[in-house]
């Protein structure tokens, strides 16, 4: 069916890379942490989907279910001085840094106790306390802001770095190229992380670009780049570790392209297999077999690092805390009317 | 006591930069052409030598990325000044100015606000044509979350720059190359919060209220002197801060003079002059004005290159004088003649009357 030529090859093929993740040599506690973090994101986002279905959340919610391995793999190398910026699909970026589930759900419900005081909703998250400096839906808009955060880190003479998360669609924006050029010219400490899920909204990448491999833009700007299976948290983590260290050592920017797929539509909890040129039920089913969480669990199980009971216990624990957070968020107050004019300008 | 030496408007801007870069480690300047007098006149001369090219950064041709980078650095505690040597080119950076800088405080719950200063230079005339000429302050006066200042005096050129950079909100500072040779002696810098700054009376008067901002305010001051020769006592108000716009001083003045003429370097439709008139008229009884308010703005056309057309394009001292004379002569609603033709000087006055 796909007559379009893919430069990503196997990486874009849902049938490939569905095998269990090879966890040999990996530390058990690290693997458990990755699993917990991915499950936390998955279950929280499923809860967000429910809030949308039930009509309680009206803010546009772009779910990253199926993409959890990327934020978790990248965050493993970050420290609290680092500056992370995201886009419209950023729940995972915030949560993977240790962000508060309650604060996220309250924000999505437009409550005063949300991470942005209920002023932003799902697409405008402030997680500065965990290093998440913000996200916005204008495509590629936070890429230059992340470059500026990297410039600030360099001027500080600190070891902090910036991380810029964006999707494959961002590579079609002009500012993306300005940013790669600026970061390369000034050797800024930033890791660009492209979550290439092969679709921008409804449209297949090969109907938008002559190649589906985004790392080619980094190469054009003489930025060190790598393309990995984004649904393999260990592959993401090891490349991210290398690139974060590279940027932290002042050697310049790096570019990590992680190929993935979202299980839900562009916005909202539905599958959206009825839109898009290439997105079909069978392709979605194939990608679900390439699920980053299922593959990690399978790899851990085959190495006897975890069993079904332990997985079930983890799930239960996370479901309970997400349900508690949801209940509390539903009961939280809305922002006062005074916030409408009170937050436009600073007082001093 | 020594009398301070006179400096030009351009030099005063440079003094503002020197003060900020000397006293605040977290201030830096970034933009295209900041090492070049070709781009920024004498307003940044020698800064990169004195403060280093790491703090006075000349950049690739990337208005949008550089503006965004300044915002990002501001979120990390810096107070960057991003320089756009021509406001026209700054339009490439509007997403970062309008969607990002202006909105982050409100949109993210007030915890973070980028304290960035965006310096836009109006640089027109000299047959530069449509894309090297625009005064687009009205666009940015429309956006909540931005502060927009337009210095017209030498002192303001320096002091509003200092106040802008020290302000915790994103500020657009708009200076005008047509003012660069204006001179004055300046006192020592005294830091004043931008939040307390607003319109001021440049010249008290009783017959008509003349309002301008940036270069237009200077034109109003010049025109007021000539009107004085014709026994018209004009009060001149320099708006200085166009966003957030505080019309109270203008309302008070118009209540006394009963006549309002606004001069603006932008276009009339949905423009800043319209905002001044609307804000005033909303606040005063309809009988206060003894003549319909007057706008003196650009003809609704892009800036021409040819000198023959350029000469009749911009408001002048003469067009303001003629407009005010007609306004006061009429002292009753003026007929609108929106199809007035564009021939040299006399038509300017006619255009002024019609608007």
CSV table of N, CA and C in Angstrom, one decimal, chain A residues 42 44-55 57-67 88-91 108 122-123 197 201-202 262-275 279 284 288:
chain,number,residue,atom,x,y,z
A,42,UNK,N,1.6,6.6,30.5
A,42,UNK,CA,0.5,5.9,29.8
A,42,UNK,C,-0.8,6.0,30.5
A,44,UNK,N,-1.7,8.0,33.0
A,44,UNK,CA,-2.1,9.4,33.2
A,44,UNK,C,-2.8,9.9,31.9
A,45,UNK,N,-2.1,9.5,30.8
A,45,UNK,CA,-2.7,10.0,29.5
A,45,UNK,C,-4.0,9.3,29.2
A,46,UNK,N,-4.1,8.0,29.6
A,46,UNK,CA,-5.4,7.3,29.4
A,46,UNK,C,-6.5,8.0,30.2
A,47,UNK,N,-6.1,8.5,31.4
A,47,UNK,CA,-7.0,9.2,32.3
A,47,UNK,C,-7.4,10.5,31.6
A,48,UNK,N,-6.5,11.1,31.0
A,48,UNK,CA,-6.8,12.4,30.3
A,48,UNK,C,-7.8,12.1,29.1
A,49,UNK,N,-7.5,11.0,28.4
A,49,UNK,CA,-8.5,10.6,27.4
A,49,UNK,C,-9.9,10.5,27.9
A,50,UNK,N,-10.0,9.8,29.1
A,50,UNK,CA,-11.3,9.6,29.7
A,50,UNK,C,-11.9,11.0,30.0
A,51,UNK,N,-11.1,11.9,30.6
A,51,UNK,CA,-11.7,13.2,30.9
A,51,UNK,C,-12.2,13.9,29.7
A,52,UNK,N,-11.6,13.7,28.6
A,52,UNK,CA,-12.1,14.3,27.3
A,52,UNK,C,-13.4,13.6,26.9
A,53,UNK,N,-13.4,12.3,26.9
A,53,UNK,CA,-14.6,11.5,26.5
A,53,UNK,C,-15.8,11.9,27.4
A,54,UNK,N,-15.5,12.1,28.7
A,54,UNK,CA,-16.6,12.4,29.6
A,54,UNK,C,-17.0,13.9,29.5
A,55,UNK,N,-16.3,14.6,28.7
A,55,UNK,CA,-16.7,16.0,28.5
A,55,UNK,C,-16.2,16.9,29.7
A,57,UNK,N,-12.9,17.5,30.3
A,57,UNK,CA,-11.8,18.3,29.8
A,57,UNK,C,-12.2,18.8,28.4
A,58,UNK,N,-12.1,20.1,28.2
A,58,UNK,CA,-12.4,20.6,26.9
A,58,UNK,C,-11.2,21.1,26.1
A,59,UNK,N,-10.1,21.4,26.9
A,59,UNK,CA,-8.9,21.9,26.3
A,59,UNK,C,-8.4,20.9,25.3
A,60,UNK,N,-7.9,21.3,24.1
A,60,UNK,CA,-7.4,20.3,23.2
A,60,UNK,C,-6.3,19.4,23.8
A,61,UNK,N,-6.4,18.1,23.9
A,61,UNK,CA,-5.4,17.2,24.5
A,61,UNK,C,-4.8,16.4,23.4
A,62,UNK,N,-3.5,16.5,23.2
A,62,UNK,CA,-2.8,15.8,22.2
A,62,UNK,C,-2.0,14.7,23.0
A,63,UNK,N,-2.5,13.5,22.9
A,63,UNK,CA,-2.0,12.4,23.6
A,63,UNK,C,-0.8,11.7,22.9
A,64,UNK,N,0.2,11.4,23.7
A,64,UNK,CA,1.4,10.7,23.2
A,64,UNK,C,1.5,9.3,23.5
A,65,UNK,N,0.3,8.7,23.7
A,65,UNK,CA,0.3,7.2,24.0
A,65,UNK,C,1.0,6.5,22.9
A,66,UNK,N,2.0,5.6,23.3
A,66,UNK,CA,2.8,4.9,22.3
A,66,UNK,C,4.1,5.5,22.1
A,67,UNK,N,4.3,6.8,22.6
A,67,UNK,CA,5.6,7.5,22.4
A,67,UNK,C,6.4,7.6,23.7
A,88,UNK,N,3.0,20.8,21.5
A,88,UNK,CA,1.6,20.6,21.8
A,88,UNK,C,1.4,19.2,22.5
A,89,UNK,N,2.3,18.3,22.2
A,89,UNK,CA,2.1,16.9,22.7
A,89,UNK,C,3.2,16.6,23.8
A,90,UNK,N,3.0,17.3,24.9
A,90,UNK,CA,4.1,17.3,25.9
A,90,UNK,C,3.8,16.8,27.3
A,91,UNK,N,2.7,16.1,27.5
A,91,UNK,CA,2.4,15.6,28.8
A,91,UNK,C,3.6,14.7,29.2
A,108,UNK,N,-5.4,20.5,33.1
A,108,UNK,CA,-6.2,20.1,31.9
A,108,UNK,C,-7.7,20.3,32.2
A,122,UNK,N,-3.9,22.0,28.5
A,122,UNK,CA,-3.0,20.9,28.2
A,122,UNK,C,-1.8,21.3,27.4
A,123,UNK,N,-2.0,22.4,26.5
A,123,UNK,CA,-0.9,22.7,25.6
A,123,UNK,C,0.1,23.8,26.1
A,197,UNK,N,6.9,10.8,14.5
A,197,UNK,CA,5.9,9.8,14.6
A,197,UNK,C,5.2,9.7,13.2
A,201,UNK,N,-0.4,16.1,12.3
A,201,UNK,CA,-1.8,16.1,12.3
A,201,UNK,C,-2.3,14.9,11.5
A,202,UNK,N,-2.9,15.1,10.3
A,202,UNK,CA,-3.5,14.0,9.5
A,202,UNK,C,-2.6,13.6,8.4
A,262,UNK,N,2.1,7.4,17.2
A,262,UNK,CA,1.1,7.6,18.3
A,262,UNK,C,-0.1,6.7,18.1
A,263,UNK,N,-0.6,6.2,19.2
A,263,UNK,CA,-1.7,5.2,19.1
A,263,UNK,C,-3.1,6.0,18.9
A,264,UNK,N,-3.1,7.2,19.4
A,264,UNK,CA,-4.3,8.0,19.3
A,264,UNK,C,-4.2,9.0,18.1
A,265,UNK,N,-5.3,9.6,17.8
A,265,UNK,CA,-5.3,10.6,16.7
A,265,UNK,C,-4.5,11.9,17.1
A,266,UNK,N,-4.5,12.8,16.2
A,266,UNK,CA,-3.7,14.0,16.4
A,266,UNK,C,-4.1,14.7,17.7
A,267,UNK,N,-5.4,14.8,17.9
A,267,UNK,CA,-5.9,15.5,19.1
A,267,UNK,C,-7.1,14.6,19.6
A,268,UNK,N,-7.2,14.5,20.9
A,268,UNK,CA,-8.3,13.7,21.5
A,268,UNK,C,-8.0,12.3,21.7
A,269,UNK,N,-8.9,11.5,22.3
A,269,UNK,CA,-8.7,10.1,22.6
A,269,UNK,C,-8.9,9.1,21.5
A,270,UNK,N,-9.5,9.5,20.4
A,270,UNK,CA,-9.9,8.5,19.4
A,270,UNK,C,-8.7,8.0,18.6
A,271,UNK,N,-8.9,6.9,17.9
A,271,UNK,CA,-7.8,6.3,17.0
A,271,UNK,C,-7.5,7.2,15.8
A,272,UNK,N,-8.6,7.8,15.2
A,272,UNK,CA,-8.4,8.6,14.0
A,272,UNK,C,-7.9,7.8,12.9
A,273,UNK,N,-8.4,6.6,12.7
A,273,UNK,CA,-7.9,5.8,11.5
A,273,UNK,C,-8.7,6.2,10.3
A,274,UNK,N,-9.7,7.0,10.5
A,274,UNK,CA,-10.6,7.4,9.4
A,274,UNK,C,-10.0,8.6,8.7
A,275,UNK,N,-9.0,9.2,9.2
A,275,UNK,CA,-8.4,10.4,8.5
A,275,UNK,C,-6.9,10.0,8.2
A,279,UNK,N,-2.8,6.1,7.4
A,279,UNK,CA,-3.0,5.6,8.8
A,279,UNK,C,-4.2,4.7,8.7
A,284,UNK,N,-2.1,0.6,12.4
A,284,UNK,CA,-2.1,1.0,13.9
A,284,UNK,C,-1.9,-0.3,14.7
A,288,UNK,N,0.9,-1.1,17.4
A,288,UNK,CA,0.7,-1.4,18.8
A,288,UNK,C,1.5,-2.6,19.2
